[in-house]
Amino acid sequence: MNKITLAGQPLHAVLGAAPAVLIPFGFILDAMHSATGDEDYAKASYLSMAGGIIGGLAAGMAGVADYVADKPQGEARREGQLHGALTGAALLVGAANLVLRRQGTHARGGSLALTALSAAGVLASEYLGQRMGKEAGTGERAEAGVHADQDDIRIDHRAPDVEQYVAAGPSSLHAPE
């Protein structure tokens, strides 16, 4: 897997922190504006949402580059596409919210609902992304097979180690395609 990294960490995950924090924080600020009527909360929410969307676009570019380089198959492919679609939809809702605010419709109350929807989408996408990363890191996606003596065995082809293949002996396992 050829992931773009920054200081040894996947760039997509590093940049993904911006929308995962800033967009829900924008919702909190929007709720505070709704409760108090203080325009400073609305301005801070706008800036937080804008920063989250910019960070989300940067994270999305890194994520697409990783996805194309990795060429996932099966469930990993489906989850990657769902993660991208959730993030994209949340960013579109957030961007639409920012455009409506620029046109002066923030005071009508629909902005809070759009901010909540965007925050929920980003958080759901972040949860899915974290779950995918955890599964990739723990080898839960390691290929399963049955050893010649009918014992279940798992080999993680993403981190090839000759010892695991030798220890497995003859089995129904095959090399990755």
XYZ file of N, CA and C in Angstrom:
531
model
N 0.841 -1.160 0.000
C 0.000 0.000 0.000
C 0.893 1.232 0.000
N 0.716 2.112 -0.958
C 1.534 3.313 -1.098
C 0.774 4.514 -0.563
N 0.823 4.716 0.738
C 0.129 5.852 1.319
C 1.046 7.056 1.376
N 0.465 8.226 1.139
C 1.196 9.471 1.295
C 1.323 9.712 2.796
N 2.537 9.966 3.263
C 2.746 10.133 4.698
C 3.352 11.488 5.028
N 3.182 11.881 6.274
C 3.772 13.083 6.823
C 4.291 12.696 8.203
N 5.600 12.740 8.370
C 6.236 12.345 9.633
C 5.829 10.931 10.029
N 5.716 10.055 9.052
C 5.396 8.659 9.312
C 3.922 8.358 9.491
N 3.069 9.369 9.430
C 1.629 9.182 9.587
C 0.948 9.391 8.235
N -0.116 8.621 7.945
C -0.832 8.820 6.677
C -1.367 10.255 6.582
N -1.045 10.935 5.498
C -1.458 12.328 5.313
C -2.973 12.472 5.356
N -3.684 11.514 4.791
C -5.146 11.567 4.787
C -5.679 11.631 6.218
N -5.139 10.834 7.107
C -5.591 10.825 8.500
C -5.211 12.120 9.220
N -4.029 12.641 8.922
C -3.589 13.889 9.555
C -4.505 15.044 9.130
N -4.750 15.159 7.842
C -5.603 16.240 7.342
C -7.071 16.040 7.708
N -7.465 14.781 7.886
C -8.852 14.474 8.228
C -9.256 14.985 9.602
N -8.276 15.335 10.420
C -8.591 15.880 11.749
C -9.272 17.242 11.634
N -8.949 18.004 10.598
C -9.534 19.352 10.454
C -11.059 19.302 10.334
N -11.616 18.568 9.368
C -13.078 18.562 9.300
C -13.720 17.834 10.482
N -13.039 16.820 11.010
C -13.608 16.050 12.125
C -13.736 16.886 13.385
N -12.923 17.924 13.514
C -12.981 18.785 14.695
C -13.710 20.097 14.384
N -13.344 20.736 13.287
C -13.855 22.080 13.004
C -15.340 22.121 12.646
N -15.813 21.133 11.915
C -17.233 21.164 11.512
C -18.152 20.905 12.713
N -17.903 19.879 13.543
C -18.737 19.750 14.746
C -18.599 20.954 15.700
N -17.393 21.524 15.780
C -17.216 22.727 16.602
C -18.049 23.875 16.035
N -18.126 23.962 14.712
C -18.979 24.976 14.076
C -20.433 24.789 14.468
N -20.863 23.535 14.596
C -22.237 23.265 15.043
C -22.450 23.761 16.473
N -21.481 23.497 17.341
C -21.587 23.959 18.733
C -21.690 25.485 18.779
N -20.848 26.142 17.980
C -20.894 27.607 17.937
C -22.217 28.110 17.373
N -22.735 27.397 16.373
C -24.034 27.766 15.797
C -25.149 27.625 16.832
N -25.085 26.548 17.616
C -26.086 26.338 18.660
C -25.994 27.443 19.717
N -24.768 27.857 20.031
C -24.592 28.951 20.993
C -25.145 30.260 20.431
N -24.959 30.473 19.119
C -25.533 31.664 18.476
C -27.058 31.618 18.555
N -27.617 30.449 18.291
C -29.069 30.297 18.350
C -29.602 30.585 19.750
N -28.863 30.124 20.767
C -29.302 30.283 22.150
C -29.139 31.720 22.655
N -28.071 32.384 22.215
C -27.775 33.709 22.772
C -28.069 34.866 21.828
N -28.079 34.599 20.539
C -28.256 35.677 19.568
C -26.982 36.470 19.314
N -25.887 36.086 19.932
C -24.607 36.786 19.787
C -24.016 36.491 18.407
N -23.854 37.527 17.597
C -23.340 37.375 16.236
C -21.890 36.896 16.192
N -21.138 37.112 17.259
C -19.753 36.638 17.279
C -19.700 35.113 17.170
N -20.669 34.421 17.780
C -20.736 32.965 17.653
C -21.006 32.558 16.209
N -21.871 33.301 15.538
C -22.190 33.002 14.141
C -20.958 33.196 13.256
N -20.202 34.265 13.503
C -18.988 34.512 12.718
C -17.944 33.431 12.975
N -17.778 33.053 14.239
C -16.807 32.006 14.577
C -17.237 30.673 13.980
N -18.522 30.392 13.966
C -19.038 29.163 13.371
C -18.751 29.134 11.872
N -18.982 30.271 11.232
C -18.718 30.375 9.792
C -17.255 30.056 9.497
N -16.355 30.664 10.258
C -14.926 30.443 10.035
C -14.525 29.007 10.353
N -15.111 28.439 11.395
C -14.824 27.052 11.745
C -15.284 26.106 10.639
N -16.480 26.336 10.136
C -17.001 25.508 9.033
C -16.143 25.666 7.783
N -15.759 26.897 7.471
C -14.915 27.126 6.284
C -13.583 26.400 6.431
N -12.968 26.480 7.600
C -11.708 25.768 7.834
C -11.883 24.269 7.732
N -12.993 23.766 8.252
C -13.270 22.333 8.160
C -13.457 21.869 6.730
N -14.117 22.683 5.935
C -14.343 22.315 4.528
C -13.035 22.352 3.749
N -12.229 23.364 3.973
C -10.923 23.439 3.299
C -10.061 22.245 3.709
N -10.021 21.944 5.003
C -9.269 20.781 5.475
C -9.823 19.482 4.915
N -11.140 19.403 4.806
C -11.775 18.209 4.250
C -11.436 18.004 2.783
N -11.371 19.089 2.033
C -10.989 18.977 0.622
C -9.550 18.492 0.480
N -8.664 19.027 1.326
C -7.258 18.583 1.297
C -7.152 17.116 1.700
N -7.887 16.725 2.746
C -7.869 15.329 3.188
C -8.451 14.424 2.103
N -9.485 14.910 1.435
C -10.094 14.131 0.361
C -9.141 13.876 -0.790
N -8.349 14.889 -1.144
C -7.369 14.690 -2.220
C -6.340 13.635 -1.829
N -5.860 13.692 -0.587
C -4.899 12.686 -0.115
C -5.565 11.314 -0.049
N -6.830 11.273 0.377
C -7.560 10.011 0.454
C -7.778 9.383 -0.911
N -8.118 10.198 -1.888
C -8.301 9.679 -3.253
C -6.979 9.139 -3.795
N -5.890 9.856 -3.547
C -4.575 9.382 -4.001
C -4.233 8.039 -3.353
N -4.507 7.892 -2.056
C -4.259 6.613 -1.372
C -5.153 5.516 -1.929
N -6.419 5.837 -2.164
C -7.386 4.865 -2.666
C -6.980 4.352 -4.047
N -6.576 5.280 -4.912
C -6.168 4.898 -6.268
C -4.891 4.064 -6.237
N -3.945 4.429 -5.371
C -2.687 3.690 -5.276
C -2.895 2.306 -4.676
N -3.843 2.182 -3.738
C -4.073 0.919 -3.035
C -4.922 -0.046 -3.847
N -5.847 0.452 -4.626
C -6.789 -0.356 -5.401
C -7.435 -1.440 -4.543
N -8.187 -1.035 -3.501
C -8.797 -2.032 -2.618
C -9.834 -2.876 -3.351
N -10.091 -4.041 -2.816
C -11.062 -4.962 -3.406
C -12.085 -5.350 -2.347
N -13.207 -5.851 -2.778
C -14.218 -6.404 -1.888
C -14.779 -5.395 -0.904
N -14.860 -5.822 0.366
C -15.453 -4.993 1.404
C -14.642 -3.726 1.654
N -13.315 -3.814 1.555
C -12.479 -2.632 1.753
C -12.795 -1.576 0.694
N -13.061 -2.002 -0.505
C -13.414 -1.062 -1.584
C -14.751 -0.380 -1.279
N -15.729 -1.196 -0.877
C -17.060 -0.665 -0.571
C -16.990 0.319 0.601
N -16.253 -0.024 1.643
C -16.139 0.868 2.794
C -15.392 2.154 2.431
N -14.370 2.046 1.600
C -13.646 3.233 1.157
C -14.538 4.166 0.355
N -15.360 3.586 -0.503
C -16.282 4.401 -1.292
C -17.351 5.038 -0.414
N -17.847 4.295 0.566
C -18.839 4.849 1.484
C -18.233 5.985 2.316
N -17.011 5.793 2.779
C -16.303 6.819 3.543
C -16.170 8.097 2.701
N -15.756 7.944 1.449
C -15.608 9.095 0.556
C -16.940 9.770 0.265
N -17.981 8.970 0.051
C -19.300 9.532 -0.252
C -19.874 10.285 0.953
N -19.723 9.711 2.149
C -20.209 10.397 3.361
C -19.488 11.724 3.561
N -18.175 11.695 3.408
C -17.396 12.918 3.581
C -17.786 13.954 2.539
N -17.879 13.521 1.287
C -18.251 14.441 0.212
C -19.616 15.068 0.435
N -20.589 14.258 0.854
C -21.931 14.775 1.101
C -21.924 15.776 2.263
N -21.190 15.452 3.320
C -21.118 16.359 4.477
C -20.460 17.681 4.092
N -19.414 17.604 3.273
C -18.746 18.834 2.843
C -19.639 19.656 1.921
N -20.423 18.994 1.064
C -21.349 19.716 0.185
C -22.431 20.435 0.994
N -22.966 19.754 1.997
C -23.969 20.382 2.852
C -23.350 21.579 3.579
N -22.136 21.396 4.081
C -21.445 22.493 4.763
C -21.179 23.657 3.827
N -20.769 23.359 2.597
C -20.511 24.421 1.624
C -21.802 25.159 1.265
N -22.894 24.402 1.105
C -24.184 25.040 0.822
C -24.584 25.948 1.978
N -24.316 25.509 3.187
C -24.599 26.315 4.370
C -23.815 27.626 4.318
N -22.545 27.555 3.970
C -21.724 28.765 3.900
C -22.231 29.724 2.823
N -22.655 29.175 1.689
C -23.179 30.015 0.614
C -24.466 30.711 1.074
N -25.345 29.969 1.744
C -26.592 30.572 2.246
C -26.304 31.661 3.271
N -25.302 31.446 4.094
C -24.938 32.459 5.094
C -24.433 33.723 4.420
N -23.694 33.559 3.347
C -23.178 34.727 2.619
C -24.328 35.531 2.030
N -25.421 34.836 1.731
C -26.582 35.509 1.166
C -27.504 36.056 2.254
N -27.085 35.934 3.523
C -27.830 36.528 4.628
C -28.960 35.686 5.175
N -28.981 34.392 4.909
C -30.086 33.564 5.395
C -29.766 32.877 6.717
N -28.679 33.251 7.373
C -28.301 32.604 8.636
C -29.355 32.806 9.716
N -29.951 33.942 9.752
C -30.892 34.273 10.820
C -32.193 33.475 10.736
N -32.455 32.818 9.651
C -33.725 32.103 9.484
C -33.782 30.763 10.217
N -32.662 30.262 10.719
C -32.683 29.031 11.499
C -32.325 27.772 10.730
N -32.448 27.781 9.430
C -32.096 26.605 8.640
C -30.611 26.312 8.669
N -29.829 27.320 8.959
C -28.385 27.157 9.014
C -27.967 26.192 10.113
N -28.640 26.247 11.252
C -28.323 25.344 12.351
C -28.580 23.898 11.950
N -29.673 23.659 11.244
C -29.992 22.305 10.783
C -28.948 21.816 9.781
N -28.533 22.686 8.865
C -27.509 22.299 7.898
C -26.166 22.035 8.576
N -25.833 22.851 9.566
C -24.589 22.641 10.307
C -24.643 21.312 11.051
N -25.798 20.997 11.650
C -25.962 19.727 12.364
C -25.840 18.554 11.401
N -26.439 18.671 10.229
C -26.373 17.604 9.232
C -24.941 17.396 8.745
N -24.252 18.486 8.493
C -22.862 18.406 8.062
C -21.992 17.773 9.147
N -22.183 18.189 10.388
C -21.404 17.642 11.502
C -21.681 16.150 11.674
N -22.945 15.755 11.580
C -23.295 14.335 11.712
C -22.648 13.508 10.598
N -22.671 14.028 9.374
C -22.046 13.315 8.256
C -20.547 13.165 8.423
N -19.899 14.232 8.868
C -18.447 14.183 9.075
C -18.100 13.204 10.193
N -18.868 13.234 11.276
C -18.593 12.321 12.389
C -18.833 10.866 11.998
N -19.880 10.600 11.227
C -20.127 9.237 10.752
C -19.001 8.778 9.837
N -18.567 9.654 8.959
C -17.465 9.330 8.058
C -16.169 9.095 8.833
N -15.922 9.920 9.843
C -14.729 9.767 10.675
C -14.761 8.435 11.422
N -15.934 8.069 11.933
C -16.071 6.784 12.619
C -15.742 5.637 11.666
N -16.296 5.697 10.467
C -16.029 4.650 9.479
C -14.547 4.628 9.112
N -13.954 5.789 8.911
C -12.535 5.855 8.575
C -11.664 5.296 9.691
N -12.002 5.612 10.938
C -11.247 5.078 12.072
C -11.386 3.563 12.140
N -12.588 3.069 11.908
C -12.811 1.617 11.932
C -12.023 0.924 10.831
N -12.002 1.536 9.653
C -11.237 0.950 8.542
C -9.751 0.932 8.882
N -9.236 2.025 9.457
C -7.829 2.086 9.831
C -7.481 1.092 10.909
N -8.385 0.921 11.862
C -8.153 -0.032 12.949
C -8.102 -1.454 12.405
N -9.040 -1.785 11.519
C -9.050 -3.131 10.940
C -7.799 -3.381 10.120
N -7.350 -2.358 9.389
C -6.139 -2.527 8.578
C -4.921 -2.708 9.474
N -4.892 -2.001 10.607
C -3.749 -2.080 11.511
C -3.701 -3.356 12.323
N -4.860 -3.959 12.603
C -4.886 -5.160 13.431
C -4.846 -6.435 12.617
N -4.936 -6.313 11.309
C -4.907 -7.518 10.484
C -6.231 -8.241 10.453
N -7.314 -7.595 10.885
C -8.599 -8.268 10.859
C -9.027 -8.612 9.445
N -8.432 -7.964 8.487
C -8.736 -8.274 7.104
C -7.782 -9.330 6.547
N -6.981 -9.901 7.422
C -6.061 -10.930 6.973
C -6.859 -12.081 6.368
N -6.312 -12.690 5.365
C -7.003 -13.747 4.670
C -7.054 -15.000 5.525
N -8.217 -15.597 5.598
C -8.379 -16.806 6.397
C -8.353 -18.017 5.487
N -7.918 -19.107 6.029
C -7.894 -20.356 5.286
C -7.934 -21.509 6.264
N -7.916 -22.698 5.741
C -7.926 -23.879 6.588
C -6.635 -24.627 6.357
N -5.920 -24.884 7.424
C -4.662 -25.622 7.377
C -4.962 -27.058 6.970
N -3.960 -27.765 6.474
C -4.134 -29.143 6.019
C -4.738 -30.031 7.112
N -4.442 -29.763 8.389
C -5.008 -30.577 9.473
C -6.297 -29.969 10.030
N -6.980 -29.110 9.231
C -8.282 -28.506 9.503
C -8.269 -27.433 10.587
N -7.111 -26.951 11.017
C -7.041 -25.837 11.950
C -7.179 -24.534 11.162
N -7.976 -23.609 11.690
C -8.080 -22.297 11.041
C -6.755 -21.564 11.186
N -6.391 -20.829 10.161
C -5.153 -20.066 10.189
C -5.389 -18.744 9.476
N -4.696 -17.703 9.902
C -4.825 -16.391 9.280
C -3.443 -15.893 8.896
N -3.342 -15.389 7.693
C -2.090 -14.805 7.231
C -2.392 -13.412 6.714
N -1.625 -12.441 7.204
C -1.783 -11.067 6.785
C -0.842 -10.818 5.611
N -1.397 -10.737 4.404
C -0.571 -10.555 3.210
C -0.066 -9.128 3.059
N -0.617 -8.187 3.844
C -0.168 -6.804 3.731
C 1.208 -6.614 4.347
N 1.587 -7.452 5.286
C 2.898 -7.377 5.930
C 3.571 -8.741 5.777
N 4.021 -9.065 4.563
C 4.551 -10.403 4.321
C 5.743 -10.729 5.223
N 5.649 -11.870 5.832
C 6.695 -12.372 6.699
C 6.850 -13.849 6.360
N 8.007 -14.232 5.909
C 8.234 -15.605 5.470
C 7.872 -16.589 6.572
N 8.136 -16.210 7.817
C 7.879 -17.119 8.935
C 6.398 -17.508 9.021
N 5.495 -16.572 8.752
C 4.075 -16.912 8.844
C 3.666 -17.881 7.744
N 4.295 -17.784 6.575
C 3.983 -18.715 5.500
C 4.555 -20.107 5.797
N 5.766 -20.139 6.335
C 6.394 -21.419 6.663
C 5.612 -22.102 7.777
N 5.214 -21.318 8.787
C 4.463 -21.883 9.904
C 3.107 -22.412 9.452
N 2.530 -21.788 8.436
C 1.216 -22.210 7.958
C 1.297 -23.558 7.271
N 2.384 -23.833 6.598
C 2.500 -25.106 5.883
C 1.477 -25.178 4.773
N 1.240 -26.379 4.270
C 0.255 -26.553 3.189
C -1.136 -26.184 3.677
N -1.803 -25.353 2.927
C -3.147 -24.931 3.329
C -3.912 -24.456 2.109
N -5.099 -23.955 2.371
C -5.934 -23.432 1.297
C -5.631 -21.963 1.024
N -4.628 -21.408 1.731
C -4.287 -20.003 1.547
C -3.569 -19.802 0.212
N -3.755 -18.621 -0.344
C -3.086 -18.301 -1.588
C -2.499 -16.907 -1.478
N -1.565 -16.617 -2.345
C -0.914 -15.305 -2.361
C -1.905 -14.258 -2.851
N -1.720 -13.013 -2.448
C -2.629 -11.954 -2.920
C -2.463 -11.755 -4.417
N -3.571 -11.287 -5.004
C -3.542 -11.091 -6.454
C -3.163 -9.687 -6.800
